[in-house]
Short mmCIF file of C-alpha atoms (C1' of nucleotides) in Angstrom, two decimals:
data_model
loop_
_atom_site.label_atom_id
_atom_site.label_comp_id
_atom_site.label_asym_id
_atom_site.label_seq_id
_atom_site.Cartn_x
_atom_site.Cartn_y
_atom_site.Cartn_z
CA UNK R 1 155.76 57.61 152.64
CA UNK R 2 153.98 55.23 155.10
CA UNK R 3 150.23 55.04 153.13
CA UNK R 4 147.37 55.36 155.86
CA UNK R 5 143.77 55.62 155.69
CA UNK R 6 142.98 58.60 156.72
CA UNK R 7 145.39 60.68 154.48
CA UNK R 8 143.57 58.39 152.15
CA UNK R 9 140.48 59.76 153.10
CA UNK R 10 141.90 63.55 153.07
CA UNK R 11 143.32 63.06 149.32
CA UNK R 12 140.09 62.13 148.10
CA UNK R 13 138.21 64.94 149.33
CA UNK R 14 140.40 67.03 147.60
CA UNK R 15 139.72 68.46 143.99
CA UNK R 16 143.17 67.26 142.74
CA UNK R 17 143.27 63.76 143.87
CA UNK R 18 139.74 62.76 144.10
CA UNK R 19 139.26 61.27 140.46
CA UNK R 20 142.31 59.37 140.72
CA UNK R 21 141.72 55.55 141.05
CA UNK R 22 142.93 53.46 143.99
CA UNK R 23 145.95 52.51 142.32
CA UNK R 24 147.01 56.37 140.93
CA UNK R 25 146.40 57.33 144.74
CA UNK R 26 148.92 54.68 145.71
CA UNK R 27 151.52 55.85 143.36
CA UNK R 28 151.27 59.17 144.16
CA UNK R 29 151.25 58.64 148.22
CA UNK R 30 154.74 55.88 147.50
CA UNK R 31 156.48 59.09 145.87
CA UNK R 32 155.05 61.59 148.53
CA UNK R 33 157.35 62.75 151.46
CA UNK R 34 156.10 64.24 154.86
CA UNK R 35 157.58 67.02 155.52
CA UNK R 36 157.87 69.34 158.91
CA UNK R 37 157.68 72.72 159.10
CA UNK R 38 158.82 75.21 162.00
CA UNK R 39 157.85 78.61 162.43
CA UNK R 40 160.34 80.86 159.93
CA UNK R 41 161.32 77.25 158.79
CA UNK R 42 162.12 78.54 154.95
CA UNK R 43 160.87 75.73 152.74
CA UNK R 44 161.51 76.99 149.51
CA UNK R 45 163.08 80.33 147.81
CA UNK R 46 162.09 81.57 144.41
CA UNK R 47 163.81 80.73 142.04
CA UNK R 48 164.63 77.57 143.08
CA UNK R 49 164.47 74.56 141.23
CA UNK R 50 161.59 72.73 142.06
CA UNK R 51 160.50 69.26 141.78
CA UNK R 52 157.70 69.10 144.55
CA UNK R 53 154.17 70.62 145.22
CA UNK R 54 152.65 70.61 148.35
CA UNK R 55 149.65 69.85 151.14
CA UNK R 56 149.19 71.60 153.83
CA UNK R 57 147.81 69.21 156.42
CA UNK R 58 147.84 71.75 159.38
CA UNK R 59 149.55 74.72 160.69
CA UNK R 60 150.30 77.33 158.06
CA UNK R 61 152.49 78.29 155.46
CA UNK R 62 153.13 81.70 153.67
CA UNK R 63 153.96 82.45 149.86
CA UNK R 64 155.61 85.54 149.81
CA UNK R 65 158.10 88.05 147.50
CA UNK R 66 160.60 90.45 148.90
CA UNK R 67 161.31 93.57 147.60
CA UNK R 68 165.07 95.27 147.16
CA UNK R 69 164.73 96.41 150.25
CA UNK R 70 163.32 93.53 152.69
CA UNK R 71 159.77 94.25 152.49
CA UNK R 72 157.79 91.45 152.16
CA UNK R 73 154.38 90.60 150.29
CA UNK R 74 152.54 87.65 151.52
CA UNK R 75 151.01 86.14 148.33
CA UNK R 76 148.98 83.48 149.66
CA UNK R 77 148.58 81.79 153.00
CA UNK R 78 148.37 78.71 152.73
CA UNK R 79 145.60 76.39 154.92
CA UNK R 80 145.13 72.67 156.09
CA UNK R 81 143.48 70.94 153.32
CA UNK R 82 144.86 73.41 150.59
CA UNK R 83 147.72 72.44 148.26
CA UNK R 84 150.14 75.18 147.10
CA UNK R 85 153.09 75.59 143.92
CA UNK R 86 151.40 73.40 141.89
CA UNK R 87 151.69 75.75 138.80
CA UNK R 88 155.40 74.67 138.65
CA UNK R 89 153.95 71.09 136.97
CA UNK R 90 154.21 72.54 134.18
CA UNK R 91 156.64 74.83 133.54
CA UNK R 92 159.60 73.77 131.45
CA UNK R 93 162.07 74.73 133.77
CA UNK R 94 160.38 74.13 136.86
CA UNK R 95 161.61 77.14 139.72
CA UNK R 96 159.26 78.33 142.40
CA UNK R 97 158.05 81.52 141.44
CA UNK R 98 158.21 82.94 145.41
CA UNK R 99 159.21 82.18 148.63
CA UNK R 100 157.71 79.63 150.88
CA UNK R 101 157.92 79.93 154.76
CA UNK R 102 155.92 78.17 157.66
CA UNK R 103 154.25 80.76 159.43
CA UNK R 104 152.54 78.54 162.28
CA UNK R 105 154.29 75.23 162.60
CA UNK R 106 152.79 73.07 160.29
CA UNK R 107 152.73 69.47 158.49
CA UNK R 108 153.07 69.02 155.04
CA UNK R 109 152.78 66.63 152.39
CA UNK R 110 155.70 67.01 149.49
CA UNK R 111 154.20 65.51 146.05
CA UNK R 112 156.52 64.09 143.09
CA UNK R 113 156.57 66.32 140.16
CA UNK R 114 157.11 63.38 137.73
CA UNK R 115 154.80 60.56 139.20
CA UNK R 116 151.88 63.46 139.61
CA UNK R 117 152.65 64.26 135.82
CA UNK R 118 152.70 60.61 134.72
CA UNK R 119 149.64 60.00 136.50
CA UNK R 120 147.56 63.26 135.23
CA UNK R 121 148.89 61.68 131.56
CA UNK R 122 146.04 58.87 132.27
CA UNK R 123 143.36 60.80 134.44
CA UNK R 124 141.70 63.25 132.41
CA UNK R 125 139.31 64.19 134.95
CA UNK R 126 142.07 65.10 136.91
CA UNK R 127 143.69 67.44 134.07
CA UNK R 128 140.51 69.06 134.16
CA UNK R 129 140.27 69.25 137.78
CA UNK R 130 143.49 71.33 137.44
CA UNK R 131 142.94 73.29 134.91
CA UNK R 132 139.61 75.00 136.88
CA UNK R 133 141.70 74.96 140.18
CA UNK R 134 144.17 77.36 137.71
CA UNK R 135 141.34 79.01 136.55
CA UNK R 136 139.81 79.86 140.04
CA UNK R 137 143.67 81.27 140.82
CA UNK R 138 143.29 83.59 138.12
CA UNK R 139 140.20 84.68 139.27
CA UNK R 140 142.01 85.53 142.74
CA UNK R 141 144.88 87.65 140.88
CA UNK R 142 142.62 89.83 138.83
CA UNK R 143 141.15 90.91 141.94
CA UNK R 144 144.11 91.00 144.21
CA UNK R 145 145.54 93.32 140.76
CA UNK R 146 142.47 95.52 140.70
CA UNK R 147 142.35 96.09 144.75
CA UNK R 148 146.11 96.85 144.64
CA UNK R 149 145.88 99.24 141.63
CA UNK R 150 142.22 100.98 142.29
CA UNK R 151 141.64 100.63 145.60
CA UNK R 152 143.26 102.45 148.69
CA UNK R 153 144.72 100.69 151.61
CA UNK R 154 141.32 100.88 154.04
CA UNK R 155 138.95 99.51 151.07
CA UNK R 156 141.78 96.72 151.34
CA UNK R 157 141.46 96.02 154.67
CA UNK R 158 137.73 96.09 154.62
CA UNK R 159 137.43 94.06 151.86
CA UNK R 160 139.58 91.51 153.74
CA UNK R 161 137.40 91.34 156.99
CA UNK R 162 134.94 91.03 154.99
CA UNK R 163 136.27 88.18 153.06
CA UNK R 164 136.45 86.13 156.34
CA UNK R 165 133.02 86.02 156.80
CA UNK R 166 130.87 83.92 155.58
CA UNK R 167 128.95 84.99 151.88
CA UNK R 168 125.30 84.78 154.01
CA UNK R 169 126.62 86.60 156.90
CA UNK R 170 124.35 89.25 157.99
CA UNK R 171 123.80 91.45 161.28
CA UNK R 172 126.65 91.75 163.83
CA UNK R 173 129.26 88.89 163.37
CA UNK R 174 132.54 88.26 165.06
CA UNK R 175 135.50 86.59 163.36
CA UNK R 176 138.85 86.18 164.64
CA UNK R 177 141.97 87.26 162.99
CA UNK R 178 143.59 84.25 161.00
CA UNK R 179 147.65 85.25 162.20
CA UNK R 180 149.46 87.85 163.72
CA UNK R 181 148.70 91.39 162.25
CA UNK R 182 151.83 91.99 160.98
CA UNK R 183 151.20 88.73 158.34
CA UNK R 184 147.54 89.88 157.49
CA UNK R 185 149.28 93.82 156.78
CA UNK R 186 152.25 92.00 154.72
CA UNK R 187 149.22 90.08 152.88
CA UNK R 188 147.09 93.14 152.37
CA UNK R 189 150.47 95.12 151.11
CA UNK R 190 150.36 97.78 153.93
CA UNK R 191 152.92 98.03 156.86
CA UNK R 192 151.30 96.94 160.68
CA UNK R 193 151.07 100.68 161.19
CA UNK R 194 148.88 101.29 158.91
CA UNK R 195 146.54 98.32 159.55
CA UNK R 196 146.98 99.55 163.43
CA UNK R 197 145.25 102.58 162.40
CA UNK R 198 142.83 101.47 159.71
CA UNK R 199 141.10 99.22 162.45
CA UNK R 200 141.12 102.03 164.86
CA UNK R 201 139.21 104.47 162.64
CA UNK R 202 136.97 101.95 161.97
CA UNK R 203 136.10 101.34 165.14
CA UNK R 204 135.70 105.26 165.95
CA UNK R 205 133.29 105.12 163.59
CA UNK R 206 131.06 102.25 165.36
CA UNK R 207 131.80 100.21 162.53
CA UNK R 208 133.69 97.30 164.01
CA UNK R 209 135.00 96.38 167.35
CA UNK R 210 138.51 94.90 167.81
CA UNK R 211 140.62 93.64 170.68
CA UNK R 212 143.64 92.31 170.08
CA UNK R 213 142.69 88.69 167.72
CA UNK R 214 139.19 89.20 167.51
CA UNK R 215 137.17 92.00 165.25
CA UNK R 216 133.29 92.40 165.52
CA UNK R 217 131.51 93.74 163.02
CA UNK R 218 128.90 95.69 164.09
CA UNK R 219 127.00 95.60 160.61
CA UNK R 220 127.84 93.87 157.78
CA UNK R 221 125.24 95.05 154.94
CA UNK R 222 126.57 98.49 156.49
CA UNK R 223 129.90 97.68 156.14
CA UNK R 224 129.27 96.54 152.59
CA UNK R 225 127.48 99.49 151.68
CA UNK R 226 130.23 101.33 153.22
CA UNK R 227 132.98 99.79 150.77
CA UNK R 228 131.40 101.33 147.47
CA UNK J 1 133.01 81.06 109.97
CA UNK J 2 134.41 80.48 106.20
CA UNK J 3 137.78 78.01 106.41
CA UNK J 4 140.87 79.57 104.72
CA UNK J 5 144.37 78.42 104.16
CA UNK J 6 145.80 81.14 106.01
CA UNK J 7 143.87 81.01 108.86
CA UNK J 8 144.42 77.25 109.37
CA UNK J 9 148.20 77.76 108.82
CA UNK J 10 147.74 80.70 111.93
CA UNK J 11 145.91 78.78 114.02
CA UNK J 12 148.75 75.66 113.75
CA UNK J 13 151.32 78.27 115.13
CA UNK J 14 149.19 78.97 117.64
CA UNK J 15 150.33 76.74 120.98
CA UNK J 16 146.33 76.52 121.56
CA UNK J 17 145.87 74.81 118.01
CA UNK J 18 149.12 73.52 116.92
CA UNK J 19 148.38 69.98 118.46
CA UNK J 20 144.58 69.85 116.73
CA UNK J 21 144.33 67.11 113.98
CA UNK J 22 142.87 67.96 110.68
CA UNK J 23 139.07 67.54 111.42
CA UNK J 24 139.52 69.02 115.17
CA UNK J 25 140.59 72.05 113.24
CA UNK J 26 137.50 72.23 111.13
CA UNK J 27 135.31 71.59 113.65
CA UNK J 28 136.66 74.50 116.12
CA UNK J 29 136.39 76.69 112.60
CA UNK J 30 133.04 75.66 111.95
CA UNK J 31 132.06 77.12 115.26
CA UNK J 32 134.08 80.26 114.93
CA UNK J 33 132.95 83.78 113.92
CA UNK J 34 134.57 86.63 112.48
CA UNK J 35 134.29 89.52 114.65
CA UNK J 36 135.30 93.55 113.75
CA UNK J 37 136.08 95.94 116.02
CA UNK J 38 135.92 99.72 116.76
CA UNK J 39 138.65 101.67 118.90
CA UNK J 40 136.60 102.30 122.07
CA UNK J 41 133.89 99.52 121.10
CA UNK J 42 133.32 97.01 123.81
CA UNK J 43 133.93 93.43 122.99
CA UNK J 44 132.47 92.16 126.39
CA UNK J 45 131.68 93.29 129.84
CA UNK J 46 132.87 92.56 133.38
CA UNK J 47 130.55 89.72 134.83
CA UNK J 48 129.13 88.87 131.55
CA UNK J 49 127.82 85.61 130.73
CA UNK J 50 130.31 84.24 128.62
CA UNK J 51 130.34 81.53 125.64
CA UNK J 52 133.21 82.42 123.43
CA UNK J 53 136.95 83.21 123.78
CA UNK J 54 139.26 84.94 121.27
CA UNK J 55 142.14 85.88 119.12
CA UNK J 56 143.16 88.94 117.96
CA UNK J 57 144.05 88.74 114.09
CA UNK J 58 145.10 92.48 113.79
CA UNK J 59 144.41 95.95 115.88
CA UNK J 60 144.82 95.53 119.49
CA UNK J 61 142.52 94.97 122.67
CA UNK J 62 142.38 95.83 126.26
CA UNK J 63 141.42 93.93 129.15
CA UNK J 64 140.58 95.88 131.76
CA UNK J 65 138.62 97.10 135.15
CA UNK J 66 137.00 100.33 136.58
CA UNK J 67 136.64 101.46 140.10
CA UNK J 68 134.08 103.02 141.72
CA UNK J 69 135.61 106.27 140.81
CA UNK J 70 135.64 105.03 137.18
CA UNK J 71 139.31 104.49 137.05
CA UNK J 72 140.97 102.14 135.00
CA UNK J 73 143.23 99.85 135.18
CA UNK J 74 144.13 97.96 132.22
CA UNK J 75 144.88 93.71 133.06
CA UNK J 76 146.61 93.39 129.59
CA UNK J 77 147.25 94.68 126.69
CA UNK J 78 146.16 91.85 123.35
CA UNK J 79 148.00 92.23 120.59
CA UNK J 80 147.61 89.98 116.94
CA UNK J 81 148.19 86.08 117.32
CA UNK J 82 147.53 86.34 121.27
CA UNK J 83 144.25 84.80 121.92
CA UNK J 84 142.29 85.71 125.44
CA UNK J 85 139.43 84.95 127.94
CA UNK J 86 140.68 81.40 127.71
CA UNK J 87 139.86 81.19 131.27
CA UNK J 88 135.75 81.35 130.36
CA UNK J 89 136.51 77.73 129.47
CA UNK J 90 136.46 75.89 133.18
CA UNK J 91 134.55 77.96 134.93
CA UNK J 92 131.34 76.29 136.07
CA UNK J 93 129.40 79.77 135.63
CA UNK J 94 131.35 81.25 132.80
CA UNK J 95 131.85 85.04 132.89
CA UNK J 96 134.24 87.19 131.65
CA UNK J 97 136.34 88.25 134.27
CA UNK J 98 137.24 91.66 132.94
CA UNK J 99 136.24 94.39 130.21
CA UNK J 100 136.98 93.89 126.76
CA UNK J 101 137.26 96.86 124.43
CA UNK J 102 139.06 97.60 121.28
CA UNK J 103 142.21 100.15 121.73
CA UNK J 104 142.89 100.53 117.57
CA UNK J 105 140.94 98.68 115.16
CA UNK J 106 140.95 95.04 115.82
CA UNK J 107 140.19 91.89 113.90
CA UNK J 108 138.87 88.95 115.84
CA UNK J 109 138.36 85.44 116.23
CA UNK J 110 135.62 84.38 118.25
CA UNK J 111 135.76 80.88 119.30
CA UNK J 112 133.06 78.71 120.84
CA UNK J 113 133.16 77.32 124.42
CA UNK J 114 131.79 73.92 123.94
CA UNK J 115 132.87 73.29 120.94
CA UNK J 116 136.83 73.44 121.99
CA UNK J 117 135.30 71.67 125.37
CA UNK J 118 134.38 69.19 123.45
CA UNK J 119 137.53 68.90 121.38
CA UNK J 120 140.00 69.47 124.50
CA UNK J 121 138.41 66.27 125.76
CA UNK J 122 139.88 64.22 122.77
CA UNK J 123 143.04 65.97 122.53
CA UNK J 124 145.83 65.49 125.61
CA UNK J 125 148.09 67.66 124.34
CA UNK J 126 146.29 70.79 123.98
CA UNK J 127 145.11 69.67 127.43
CA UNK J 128 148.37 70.09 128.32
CA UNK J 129 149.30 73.40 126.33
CA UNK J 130 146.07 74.84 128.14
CA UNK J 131 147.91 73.95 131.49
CA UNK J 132 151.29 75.35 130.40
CA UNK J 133 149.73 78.77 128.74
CA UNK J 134 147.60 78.99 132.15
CA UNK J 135 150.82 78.49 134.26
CA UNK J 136 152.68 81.04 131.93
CA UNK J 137 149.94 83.46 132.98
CA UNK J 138 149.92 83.12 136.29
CA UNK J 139 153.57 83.76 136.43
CA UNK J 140 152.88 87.13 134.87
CA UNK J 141 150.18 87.77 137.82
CA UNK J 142 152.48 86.99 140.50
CA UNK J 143 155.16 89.71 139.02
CA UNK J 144 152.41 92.24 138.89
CA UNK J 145 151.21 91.84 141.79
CA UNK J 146 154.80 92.18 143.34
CA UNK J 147 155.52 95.61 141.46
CA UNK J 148 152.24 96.81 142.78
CA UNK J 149 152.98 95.74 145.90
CA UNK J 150 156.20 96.33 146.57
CA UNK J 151 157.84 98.95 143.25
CA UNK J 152 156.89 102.56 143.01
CA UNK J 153 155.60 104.15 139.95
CA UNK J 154 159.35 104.73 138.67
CA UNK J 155 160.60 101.42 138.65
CA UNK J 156 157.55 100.48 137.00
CA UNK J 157 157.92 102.77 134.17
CA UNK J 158 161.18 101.42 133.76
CA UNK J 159 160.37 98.08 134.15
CA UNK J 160 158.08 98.24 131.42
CA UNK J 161 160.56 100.05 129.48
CA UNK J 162 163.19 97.40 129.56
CA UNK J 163 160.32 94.91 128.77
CA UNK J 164 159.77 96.37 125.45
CA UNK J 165 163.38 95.44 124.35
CA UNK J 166 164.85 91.70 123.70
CA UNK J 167 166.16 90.33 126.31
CA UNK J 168 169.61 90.43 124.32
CA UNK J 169 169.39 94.02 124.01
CA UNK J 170 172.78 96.02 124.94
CA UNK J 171 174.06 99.61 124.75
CA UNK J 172 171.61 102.21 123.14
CA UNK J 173 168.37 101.02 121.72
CA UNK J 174 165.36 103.14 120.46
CA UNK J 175 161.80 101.62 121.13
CA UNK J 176 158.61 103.10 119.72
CA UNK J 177 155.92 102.84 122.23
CA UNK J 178 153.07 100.22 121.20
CA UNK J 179 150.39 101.91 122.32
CA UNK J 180 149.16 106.44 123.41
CA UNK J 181 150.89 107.26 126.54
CA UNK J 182 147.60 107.16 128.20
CA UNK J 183 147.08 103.30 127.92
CA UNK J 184 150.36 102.88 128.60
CA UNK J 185 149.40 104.41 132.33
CA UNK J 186 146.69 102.41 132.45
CA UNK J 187 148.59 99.48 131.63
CA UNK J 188 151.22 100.50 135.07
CA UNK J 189 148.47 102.02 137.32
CA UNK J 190 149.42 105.27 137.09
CA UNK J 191 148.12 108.71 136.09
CA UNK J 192 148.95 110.00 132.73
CA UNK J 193 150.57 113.23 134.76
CA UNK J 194 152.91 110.89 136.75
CA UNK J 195 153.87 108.54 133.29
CA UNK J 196 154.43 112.10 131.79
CA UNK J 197 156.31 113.68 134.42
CA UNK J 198 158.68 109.97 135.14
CA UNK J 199 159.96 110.03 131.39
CA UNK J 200 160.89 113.69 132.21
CA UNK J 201 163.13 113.00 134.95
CA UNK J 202 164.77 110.14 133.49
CA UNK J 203 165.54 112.19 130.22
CA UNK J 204 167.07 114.81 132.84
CA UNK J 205 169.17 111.84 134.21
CA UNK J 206 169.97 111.33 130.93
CA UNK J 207 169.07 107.57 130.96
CA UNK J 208 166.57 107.70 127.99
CA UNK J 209 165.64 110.02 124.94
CA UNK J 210 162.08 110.85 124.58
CA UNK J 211 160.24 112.51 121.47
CA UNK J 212 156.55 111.77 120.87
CA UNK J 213 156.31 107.82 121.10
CA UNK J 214 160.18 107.13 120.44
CA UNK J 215 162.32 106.50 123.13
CA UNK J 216 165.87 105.30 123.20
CA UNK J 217 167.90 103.90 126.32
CA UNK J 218 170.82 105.53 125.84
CA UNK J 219 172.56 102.31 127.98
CA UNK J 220 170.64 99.14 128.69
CA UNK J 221 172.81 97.82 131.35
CA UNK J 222 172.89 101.16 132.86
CA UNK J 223 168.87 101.54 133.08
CA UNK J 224 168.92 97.96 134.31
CA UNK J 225 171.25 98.91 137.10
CA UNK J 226 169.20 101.68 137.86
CA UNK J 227 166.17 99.12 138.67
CA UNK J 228 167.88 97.46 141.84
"C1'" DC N 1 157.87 88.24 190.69
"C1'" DG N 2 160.81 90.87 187.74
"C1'" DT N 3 162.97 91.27 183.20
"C1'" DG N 4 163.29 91.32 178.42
"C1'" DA N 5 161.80 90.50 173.76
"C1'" DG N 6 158.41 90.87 170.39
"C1'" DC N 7 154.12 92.66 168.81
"C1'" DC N 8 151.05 96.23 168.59
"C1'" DT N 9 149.68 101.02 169.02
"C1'" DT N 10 150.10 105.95 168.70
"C1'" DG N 11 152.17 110.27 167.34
"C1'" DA N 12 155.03 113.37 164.31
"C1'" DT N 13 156.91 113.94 159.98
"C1'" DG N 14 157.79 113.56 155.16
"C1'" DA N 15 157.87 111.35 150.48
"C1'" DG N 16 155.34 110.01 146.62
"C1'" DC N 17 151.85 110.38 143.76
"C1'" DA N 18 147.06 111.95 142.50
"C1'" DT N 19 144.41 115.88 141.60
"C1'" DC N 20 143.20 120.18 139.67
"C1'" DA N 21 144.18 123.62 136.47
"C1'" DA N 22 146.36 125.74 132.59
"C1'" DG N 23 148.84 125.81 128.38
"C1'" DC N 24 150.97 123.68 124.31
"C1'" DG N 25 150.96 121.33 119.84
"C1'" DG N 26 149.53 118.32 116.26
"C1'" DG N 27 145.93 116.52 113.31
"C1'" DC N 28 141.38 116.73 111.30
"C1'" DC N 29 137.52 119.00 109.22
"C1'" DG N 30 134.90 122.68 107.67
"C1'" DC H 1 143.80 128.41 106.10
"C1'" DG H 2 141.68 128.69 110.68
"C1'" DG H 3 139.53 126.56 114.51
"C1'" DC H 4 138.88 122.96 117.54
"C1'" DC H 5 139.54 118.71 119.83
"C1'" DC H 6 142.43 115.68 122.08
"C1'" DG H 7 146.54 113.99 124.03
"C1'" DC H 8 150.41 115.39 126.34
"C1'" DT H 9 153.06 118.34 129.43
"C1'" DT H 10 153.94 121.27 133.32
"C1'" DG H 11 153.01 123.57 137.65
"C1'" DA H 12 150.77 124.09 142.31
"C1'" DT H 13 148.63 121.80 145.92
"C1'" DG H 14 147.02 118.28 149.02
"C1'" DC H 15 145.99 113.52 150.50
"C1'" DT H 16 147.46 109.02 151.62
"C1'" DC H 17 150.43 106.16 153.48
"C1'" DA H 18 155.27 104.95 154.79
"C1'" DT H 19 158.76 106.03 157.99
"C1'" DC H 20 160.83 106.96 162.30
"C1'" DA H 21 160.44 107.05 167.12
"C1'" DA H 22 158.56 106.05 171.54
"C1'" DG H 23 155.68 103.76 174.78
"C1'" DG H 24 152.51 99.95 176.37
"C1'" DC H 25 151.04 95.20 176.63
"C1'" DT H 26 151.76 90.21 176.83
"C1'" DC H 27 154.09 86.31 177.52
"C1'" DA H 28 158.10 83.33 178.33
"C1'" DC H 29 161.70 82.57 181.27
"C1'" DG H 30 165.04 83.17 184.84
#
DNA sequence: CGTGAGCCTTGATGAGCATCAAGCGGGCCG
DNA sequence: CGGCCCGCTTGATGCTCATCAAGGCTCACG
């Protein structure tokens, strides 16, 4: 892969890259691969063998799981600036452990299993870098485990609007909708229906407003309170 | 923490430990503290500032969370030579993610954070074991989160049936249940009426045999057909 | 400008599971 | 031995959410 400056730049602002030295970054970027992604453009299935992780440099990309019968649960969604399957660095047999789709048409940046491995061997920094990047992941399951067992589908869906916001957010604040609804339900694990209707009560209630990609919220220390 | 042959010799099976040297050993014991506890006595709490992690010696623990509602749902179930709350080690603000609380009788090893910081930093390949147990883990979060997401209660209950056996297992096999019925809901997010009433019906299908906490699969293959 | 496809919404219905309530049975202690 | 507590089971009921079906809106394309 062609080296240029400003993926340069972009790999050293990131938590998994930015300790390496000049040469390491080299290395890594000679084994790396650019890779294109199309809407529905599958990119990897679970299960199989894997001997890349990934960048997403723009667009989108979803990390799903399909059940027996075809439904789908989005697992992550991956963002510019966010890397993705690195967990299988260190597996013994290395498979990814779900499915990988572009969701928005998007540019990625396919990393060497090996030559990242080699290189983490001399950059302890970097090992530690990873190992809280894992940490923070787990953080993310245990509550994606509690909402799903304890919590019903409209704490789930409040929970997530409120998770777009910013942490100091207060007052009346509108976001817009980060993909189609039918991706956010198959992320929250409820079908578009459902979501369809969740956002309608809540907006009967005067607690949000929503047309079609954008939701206001009319009050979010209300909204908060309104979640417990 | 008083040093003693058998300990040591537990602690070098443990993938955590095995690749410590001599002194490292000592030093992590040195640090260490014996630690009793109660059924139904809490180890630590949700949110907790946290400066040790641990490993059960006998007895078992739960790790767990409560709703609003005071539901629980238990995370995982620790049982002797497991260790847990590794995770406490890279955050920047460590607290235990979860509740902690004794299910029967445990024995415990509590280690200390910096201490095994400090040592991690001098030891690559329990660096590395770190980063493989981590990934292990997270491989059991992504298959929860799919059977929450997309499984109903039954195949859960199964699931967690068939999990109980070796992999090898074939024809009719009896299992004793490792834990009351009503942690073992806990453990699948479901109510004790539902785990109750599940084991019923497939007794009526004639797929298992189920007395107090015995059960046998009258046909592996057959139950694991069932699943799909 | 009309047509069709895909996404979203809305309504009617039903399945799955929690809840509430009652009863059973084993183990522990007086 | 008798009584009680606790865990488990079973039944009746209702809530939540998925499913199925239909209609509307938007946008791309002929």
């Amino acid at each position: 892969m062609q080296t240029n400056s400003a993926l340069a730049r972009e790999l050293s602002r990131h938590y998994l890259f930015c300790a390496l030295t000049h040469v390491q970054q080299e290395q890594l970027l000679a084994s790396a691969v650019s890779r294109q992604l199309a809407p529905g453009e599958r990119l990897f299935s679970h299960g199989e063998r894997a001997g890349q992780f990934f960048m997403v440099r723009s667009g989108c990309v979803k990390l799903y799981r399909l059940s027996a019968e075809g439904h789908e649960k989005i697992m992550r969604l991956v963002r510019p600036s966010q890397t993705f399957a690195e967990s299988i660095l260190f597996m013994d047999v290395p498979q990814y452990p779900v499915h990988g789709e572009g969701v928005e048409a998007a540019e990625l940046i396919a990393f060497d299993r090996e030559t990242f491995l080699a290189i983490l061997r001399e950059s302890f920094p970097t090992c530690l870098a990873v190992l809280a990047q894992m940490t923070r992941r787990i953080q993310v399951h245990w509550d994606e485990i509690e909402t799903l067992a304890l919590q019903n589908s409209r704490y789930r869906v409040v929970h997530y609007l409120l998770g777009l916001l910013d942490r100091t957010a207060q007052g009346r604040v509108s976001v817009t909708l980060p993909a189609r609804k039918m991706v956010i339900a198959a992320h929250l694990a409820v079908t578009p229906e459902t979501l369809s209707r969740t956002l309608r009560s809540l907006s009967d209630e005067g607690l949000i407003e929503s047309t079609g990609d954008e939701v206001t919220i009319v009050d979010v220390e209300k909204l908060r309170r309104h979640m417990h």
